[in-house]
mmCIF file of C-alpha atoms in Angstrom:
data_model
loop_
_atom_site.group_PDB
_atom_site.id
_atom_site.type_symbol
_atom_site.label_atom_id
_atom_site.label_comp_id
_atom_site.label_asym_id
_atom_site.label_seq_id
_atom_site.Cartn_x
_atom_site.Cartn_y
_atom_site.Cartn_z
ATOM 1 C CA MET A 1 0.244 0.100 0.292
ATOM 2 C CA LYS A 2 2.755 2.603 1.012
ATOM 3 C CA ASN A 3 4.658 1.314 -2.653
ATOM 4 C CA SER A 4 1.280 2.009 -4.043
ATOM 5 C CA LEU A 5 1.228 5.948 -2.817
ATOM 6 C CA ILE A 6 4.913 6.622 -3.097
ATOM 7 C CA GLY A 7 4.723 5.000 -7.088
ATOM 8 C CA ILE A 8 1.252 7.428 -7.082
ATOM 9 C CA ALA A 9 2.220 10.651 -5.379
ATOM 10 C CA LEU A 10 6.094 9.983 -7.994
ATOM 11 C CA VAL A 11 3.714 9.593 -11.456
ATOM 12 C CA VAL A 12 1.445 13.461 -9.907
ATOM 13 C CA VAL A 13 5.497 14.945 -9.036
ATOM 14 C CA SER A 14 6.690 14.081 -12.549
ATOM 15 C CA MET A 15 3.190 14.744 -14.478
ATOM 16 C CA CYS A 16 3.762 18.540 -12.587
ATOM 17 C CA ALA A 17 7.134 18.754 -13.597
ATOM 18 C CA PHE A 18 6.141 17.905 -17.300
ATOM 19 C CA GLN A 19 4.363 20.035 -17.829
ATOM 20 C CA SER A 20 4.543 23.334 -15.342
ATOM 21 C CA CYS A 21 1.272 22.159 -13.379
ATOM 22 C CA ASP A 22 -0.476 25.738 -13.241
ATOM 23 C CA TYR A 23 -3.870 26.189 -11.517
ATOM 24 C CA ALA A 24 -6.705 27.965 -12.113
ATOM 25 C CA HIS A 25 -7.292 30.793 -9.614
ATOM 26 C CA ALA A 26 -10.851 32.042 -7.767
ATOM 27 C CA ASN A 27 -12.273 34.985 -8.920
ATOM 28 C CA VAL A 28 -11.632 34.947 -12.317
ATOM 29 C CA THR A 29 -13.033 32.488 -14.609
ATOM 30 C CA THR A 30 -10.027 30.381 -16.740
ATOM 31 C CA LEU A 31 -10.637 29.380 -20.499
ATOM 32 C CA ILE A 32 -8.312 27.048 -22.903
ATOM 33 C CA THR A 33 -8.098 26.242 -26.256
ATOM 34 C CA SER A 34 -5.685 24.005 -28.057
ATOM 35 C CA ASP A 35 -7.671 25.207 -31.488
ATOM 36 C CA CYS A 36 -6.253 29.600 -31.402
ATOM 37 C CA GLY A 37 -10.110 30.236 -30.455
ATOM 38 C CA VAL A 38 -12.147 28.063 -32.185
ATOM 39 C CA THR A 39 -13.565 26.343 -29.142
ATOM 40 C CA TRP A 40 -13.305 27.407 -24.967
ATOM 41 C CA ALA A 41 -13.348 25.268 -22.540
ATOM 42 C CA VAL A 42 -13.958 26.157 -18.823
ATOM 43 C CA ILE A 43 -11.071 25.199 -15.617
ATOM 44 C CA LYS A 44 -12.768 25.672 -12.322
ATOM 45 C CA ALA A 45 -10.788 27.011 -10.071
ATOM 46 C CA GLY A 46 -8.031 24.720 -7.943
ATOM 47 C CA GLN A 47 -8.387 22.545 -10.747
ATOM 48 C CA SER A 48 -4.557 21.624 -13.039
ATOM 49 C CA ILE A 49 -4.348 24.002 -16.203
ATOM 50 C CA PRO A 50 -3.627 21.001 -19.144
ATOM 51 C CA LYS A 51 -0.317 22.371 -21.430
ATOM 52 C CA GLY A 52 -0.871 22.086 -24.750
ATOM 53 C CA MET A 53 2.947 20.456 -25.580
ATOM 54 C CA ALA A 54 4.387 21.867 -29.050
ATOM 55 C CA ASN A 55 0.717 23.357 -30.441
ATOM 56 C CA PRO A 56 0.772 26.884 -31.005
ATOM 57 C CA CYS A 57 -2.718 27.034 -30.464
ATOM 58 C CA HIS A 58 -2.899 25.795 -27.696
ATOM 59 C CA TYR A 59 -3.195 28.635 -24.812
ATOM 60 C CA LYS A 60 -5.450 29.901 -21.652
ATOM 61 C CA ILE A 61 -6.523 33.613 -20.707
ATOM 62 C CA THR A 62 -8.479 34.623 -17.716
ATOM 63 C CA ILE A 63 -11.747 36.276 -17.501
ATOM 64 C CA PRO A 64 -12.969 38.647 -14.272
ATOM 65 C CA ASP A 65 -15.768 36.136 -12.288
ATOM 66 C CA TYR A 66 -17.402 39.529 -10.600
ATOM 67 C CA PRO A 67 -19.041 42.449 -10.993
ATOM 68 C CA MET A 68 -16.892 44.651 -13.200
ATOM 69 C CA GLN A 69 -17.886 49.066 -13.534
ATOM 70 C CA GLY A 70 -18.477 50.638 -17.074
ATOM 71 C CA ASP A 71 -19.010 54.054 -18.118
ATOM 72 C CA SER A 72 -20.047 55.631 -21.242
ATOM 73 C CA LYS A 73 -21.175 58.969 -22.767
ATOM 74 C CA PHE A 74 -22.370 60.135 -26.327
ATOM 75 C CA LYS A 75 -24.651 62.779 -27.745
ATOM 76 C CA ILE A 76 -28.464 61.848 -28.401
ATOM 77 C CA MET A 77 -31.515 63.125 -29.863
ATOM 78 C CA PHE A 78 -35.519 63.605 -28.362
ATOM 79 C CA LYS A 79 -38.173 64.011 -29.888
ATOM 80 C CA GLY A 80 -38.586 66.832 -31.584
ATOM 81 C CA ASN A 81 -34.656 67.022 -32.364
ATOM 82 C CA VAL A 82 -33.432 68.522 -29.222
ATOM 83 C CA LEU A 83 -29.468 66.609 -28.667
ATOM 84 C CA ALA A 84 -28.147 66.516 -24.970
ATOM 85 C CA ASP A 85 -25.364 64.405 -24.100
ATOM 86 C CA ILE A 86 -25.657 61.920 -22.301
ATOM 87 C CA ASP A 87 -23.537 60.390 -19.185
ATOM 88 C CA ILE A 88 -24.507 56.166 -18.337
ATOM 89 C CA SER A 89 -22.423 54.545 -16.052
ATOM 90 C CA TYR A 90 -23.668 50.396 -15.347
ATOM 91 C CA ASN A 91 -22.003 47.168 -13.665
ATOM 92 C CA TYR A 92 -21.892 44.492 -15.462
ATOM 93 C CA SER A 93 -20.991 40.497 -14.625
ATOM 94 C CA ILE A 94 -19.731 38.022 -17.061
ATOM 95 C CA ILE A 95 -22.650 35.104 -17.291
ATOM 96 C CA ASN A 96 -21.677 32.926 -19.643
ATOM 97 C CA PRO A 97 -17.205 33.394 -20.165
ATOM 98 C CA GLU A 98 -17.410 31.432 -23.521
ATOM 99 C CA ALA A 99 -20.082 33.035 -25.134
ATOM 100 C CA PHE A 100 -18.718 36.344 -24.313
ATOM 101 C CA ILE A 101 -14.947 35.100 -25.366
ATOM 102 C CA LYS A 102 -16.167 34.990 -28.415
ATOM 103 C CA GLU A 103 -17.879 38.042 -29.113
ATOM 104 C CA ALA A 104 -14.837 39.885 -27.465
ATOM 105 C CA LYS A 105 -12.722 37.830 -29.517
ATOM 106 C CA TYR A 106 -9.225 40.667 -29.310
ATOM 107 C CA LEU A 107 -9.041 39.704 -25.003
ATOM 108 C CA GLY A 108 -8.757 35.396 -26.003
ATOM 109 C CA LYS A 109 -5.804 36.566 -28.367
ATOM 110 C CA ALA A 110 -2.423 34.609 -28.088
ATOM 111 C CA ASN A 111 1.023 35.317 -27.262
ATOM 112 C CA ALA A 112 -1.611 37.837 -24.458
ATOM 113 C CA ASN A 113 -0.503 37.344 -20.727
ATOM 114 C CA SER A 114 -3.494 36.981 -19.446
ATOM 115 C CA ASP A 115 -2.947 37.374 -15.597
ATOM 116 C CA ASP A 116 -1.758 40.614 -15.980
ATOM 117 C CA ALA A 117 -3.850 43.707 -14.518
ATOM 118 C CA SER A 118 -2.906 46.314 -17.463
ATOM 119 C CA ASN A 119 -3.732 43.562 -20.215
ATOM 120 C CA HIS A 120 -7.573 43.300 -18.681
ATOM 121 C CA SER A 121 -7.662 47.016 -18.020
ATOM 122 C CA ALA A 122 -6.793 47.927 -21.736
ATOM 123 C CA GLY A 123 -9.297 44.512 -22.875
ATOM 124 C CA PHE A 124 -12.139 44.884 -20.547
ATOM 125 C CA GLU A 125 -12.748 48.855 -21.389
ATOM 126 C CA MET A 126 -12.544 47.336 -25.770
ATOM 127 C CA ALA A 127 -14.818 45.157 -24.661
ATOM 128 C CA GLU A 128 -16.864 47.853 -22.528
ATOM 129 C CA ASN A 129 -17.011 50.113 -26.094
ATOM 130 C CA THR A 130 -17.749 47.999 -28.634
ATOM 131 C CA VAL A 131 -19.988 45.271 -27.053
ATOM 132 C CA ILE A 132 -22.064 47.585 -24.328
ATOM 133 C CA ASP A 133 -21.876 50.581 -24.818
ATOM 134 C CA LYS A 134 -22.848 49.656 -28.341
ATOM 135 C CA ARG A 135 -25.985 48.030 -27.166
ATOM 136 C CA ILE A 136 -27.275 50.866 -24.960
ATOM 137 C CA LYS A 137 -26.320 53.251 -27.060
ATOM 138 C CA ASP A 138 -28.920 51.564 -30.034
ATOM 139 C CA ILE A 139 -31.798 50.699 -28.004
ATOM 140 C CA ALA A 140 -32.103 54.102 -25.804
ATOM 141 C CA ARG A 141 -31.598 56.324 -29.288
ATOM 142 C CA SER A 142 -34.821 53.681 -30.392
ATOM 143 C CA LEU A 143 -36.207 54.843 -27.285
ATOM 144 C CA LEU A 144 -35.964 58.306 -27.239
ATOM 145 C CA ILE A 145 -36.505 59.494 -30.367
ATOM 146 C CA ASN A 146 -40.279 59.153 -28.900
ATOM 147 C CA GLU A 147 -39.448 61.075 -25.443
ATOM 148 C CA ASP A 148 -39.811 64.782 -24.517
ATOM 149 C CA VAL A 149 -37.560 66.113 -22.417
ATOM 150 C CA VAL A 150 -40.489 68.853 -20.340
ATOM 151 C CA ASP A 151 -41.740 65.219 -18.756
ATOM 152 C CA PHE A 152 -38.437 63.368 -19.345
ATOM 153 C CA SER A 153 -37.530 61.176 -16.234
ATOM 154 C CA PRO A 154 -34.782 58.856 -16.022
ATOM 155 C CA SER A 155 -35.397 56.824 -13.449
ATOM 156 C CA ASP A 156 -38.684 55.823 -15.434
ATOM 157 C CA PHE A 157 -36.568 55.578 -18.802
ATOM 158 C CA GLU A 158 -33.616 53.569 -16.809
ATOM 159 C CA ASP A 159 -36.508 50.855 -15.927
ATOM 160 C CA LYS A 160 -37.203 50.662 -19.439
ATOM 161 C CA LEU A 161 -33.752 50.707 -20.574
ATOM 162 C CA LEU A 162 -32.018 48.320 -18.709
ATOM 163 C CA PRO A 163 -34.294 45.390 -19.453
ATOM 164 C CA LYS A 164 -34.295 45.642 -22.869
ATOM 165 C CA ALA A 165 -30.460 46.268 -23.263
ATOM 166 C CA ASN A 166 -29.916 42.481 -21.198
ATOM 167 C CA THR A 167 -32.676 41.277 -23.407
ATOM 168 C CA LEU A 168 -29.713 41.918 -25.709
ATOM 169 C CA LEU A 169 -26.480 41.273 -23.898
ATOM 170 C CA GLU A 170 -27.277 37.736 -22.035
ATOM 171 C CA PRO A 171 -26.840 35.631 -25.501
ATOM 172 C CA LEU A 172 -23.365 37.092 -25.551
ATOM 173 C CA GLY A 173 -22.329 36.559 -21.672
ATOM 174 C CA ILE A 174 -23.687 39.418 -20.216
ATOM 175 C CA LYS A 175 -25.673 40.697 -17.556
ATOM 176 C CA LEU A 176 -26.374 44.633 -16.535
ATOM 177 C CA ASP A 177 -27.030 44.662 -12.859
ATOM 178 C CA TYR A 178 -27.445 48.517 -12.543
ATOM 179 C CA LEU A 179 -27.290 51.416 -15.139
ATOM 180 C CA SER A 180 -27.884 54.883 -15.079
ATOM 181 C CA PHE A 181 -28.834 57.069 -17.696
ATOM 182 C CA VAL A 182 -28.234 61.216 -17.242
ATOM 183 C CA PRO A 183 -28.877 63.451 -19.774
ATOM 184 C CA VAL A 184 -26.761 66.751 -20.177
ATOM 185 C CA PHE A 185 -28.158 69.915 -22.100
ATOM 186 C CA ASN A 186 -26.398 72.975 -22.826
ATOM 187 C CA GLU A 187 -28.100 76.147 -20.902
ATOM 188 C CA GLN A 188 -30.805 77.349 -23.592
ATOM 189 C CA THR A 189 -32.748 73.816 -23.200
ATOM 190 C CA ASP A 190 -32.345 73.275 -20.111
ATOM 191 C CA HIS A 191 -33.626 77.189 -19.982
ATOM 192 C CA ALA A 192 -37.568 75.590 -21.885
ATOM 193 C CA ILE A 193 -37.623 72.621 -19.980
ATOM 194 C CA ASP A 194 -37.958 75.425 -17.298
ATOM 195 C CA VAL A 195 -40.033 77.135 -18.863
ATOM 196 C CA ALA A 196 -42.437 75.147 -19.999
ATOM 197 C CA THR A 197 -42.540 72.910 -16.931
ATOM 198 C CA ALA A 198 -44.337 76.198 -15.018
ATOM 199 C CA ILE A 199 -46.555 76.705 -17.760
ATOM 200 C CA LYS A 200 -47.489 73.686 -16.887
ATOM 201 C CA ILE A 201 -47.840 74.231 -13.332
ATOM 202 C CA TYR A 202 -49.955 77.756 -13.978
ATOM 203 C CA GLU A 203 -51.713 76.240 -16.314
ATOM 204 C CA SER A 204 -53.217 73.582 -13.204
ATOM 205 C CA LYS A 205 -53.931 76.523 -11.248
ATOM 206 C CA ASN A 206 -55.778 78.427 -13.844
ATOM 207 C CA MET A 207 -52.644 81.220 -13.918
ATOM 208 C CA ARG A 208 -51.715 80.090 -17.422
ATOM 209 C CA GLN A 209 -51.634 84.363 -18.230
ATOM 210 C CA GLU A 210 -50.218 85.538 -14.798
ATOM 211 C CA GLY A 211 -47.406 82.770 -15.477
ATOM 212 C CA ILE A 212 -46.529 83.835 -18.863
ATOM 213 C CA ASN A 213 -46.070 87.727 -17.269
ATOM 214 C CA ILE A 214 -44.175 86.171 -14.061
ATOM 215 C CA ILE A 215 -41.731 84.512 -17.143
ATOM 216 C CA ILE A 216 -41.847 87.197 -19.469
ATOM 217 C CA ALA A 217 -40.191 89.727 -16.194
ATOM 218 C CA LYS A 218 -37.583 87.360 -15.159
ATOM 219 C CA SER A 219 -36.514 86.329 -18.167
ATOM 220 C CA GLY A 220 -36.422 90.159 -18.566
ATOM 221 C CA ALA A 221 -34.758 91.142 -15.725
ATOM 222 C CA ALA A 222 -31.219 92.259 -15.319
ATOM 223 C CA LYS A 223 -28.167 90.162 -13.768
ATOM 224 C CA ILE A 224 -26.065 92.005 -10.985
ATOM 225 C CA ASN A 225 -22.606 90.114 -10.800
ATOM 226 C CA ILE A 226 -20.380 91.096 -7.413
ATOM 227 C CA GLN A 227 -17.582 91.229 -7.024
ATOM 228 C CA ASN A 228 -15.375 90.318 -4.280
ATOM 229 C CA LYS A 229 -13.234 93.735 -4.183
ATOM 230 C CA GLU A 230 -11.054 92.885 -1.173
ATOM 231 C CA LYS A 231 -9.850 90.657 -3.455
ATOM 232 C CA ALA A 232 -9.191 92.298 -6.608
ATOM 233 C CA GLN A 233 -7.768 95.558 -4.356
ATOM 234 C CA GLY A 234 -5.135 92.542 -2.800
ATOM 235 C CA SER A 235 -4.493 91.368 -6.688
ATOM 236 C CA ASP A 236 -3.565 95.158 -7.610
ATOM 237 C CA ASN A 237 -1.991 95.267 -4.373
ATOM 238 C CA ASN A 238 0.515 93.076 -5.290
ATOM 239 C CA GLN A 239 1.408 93.773 -8.829
ATOM 240 C CA GLU A 240 2.506 97.225 -7.416
#
């Protein structure tokens, strides 16, 4: 029995020495391919990663197995051709590594250091841009073309955007856990929204004309600029 155990141990040691035993780590998903990325296999955490001896198409990659953050900025058109800048931030998880790596093929290229954090950072930023952001933009554009900026509610819109985005992303191995959608309008558009909202409030109180008079009076009021004289005098003394 003792000799048998010793024999088994020697076989394991010799295999590790021959194949340079490497193990899949926790908090990441390790995938290997033997055909240059045509097919992939997942190696569970703690299991040894087989080496493809003399096979240039055999290599591994690692994908984070935890939620990640992403953000995107782009311009979009609301109903009535109202233009706005959009700031989006989101959390996402990779729920199907095989499907994801087939979509983001540049992450599974050969001769890349799959365990290098900088490689992950640049690679996944590209994945967010080409896989996630593109889908979010396409859905947002199709929905916002019918949205009036005066009645627009970002929180209500997020409730519509998130499930539609996940419908497109889940077949690609990705799921959005959270999404924040913030439109940023220029000063003139912001003012127009404020005026339109104010008129609605006055109309609800049967004060439409009074409201219009108030809005006109406010829009024609002079702006007063207050300067800090002490600061200005101090800068003059420094110049002397």
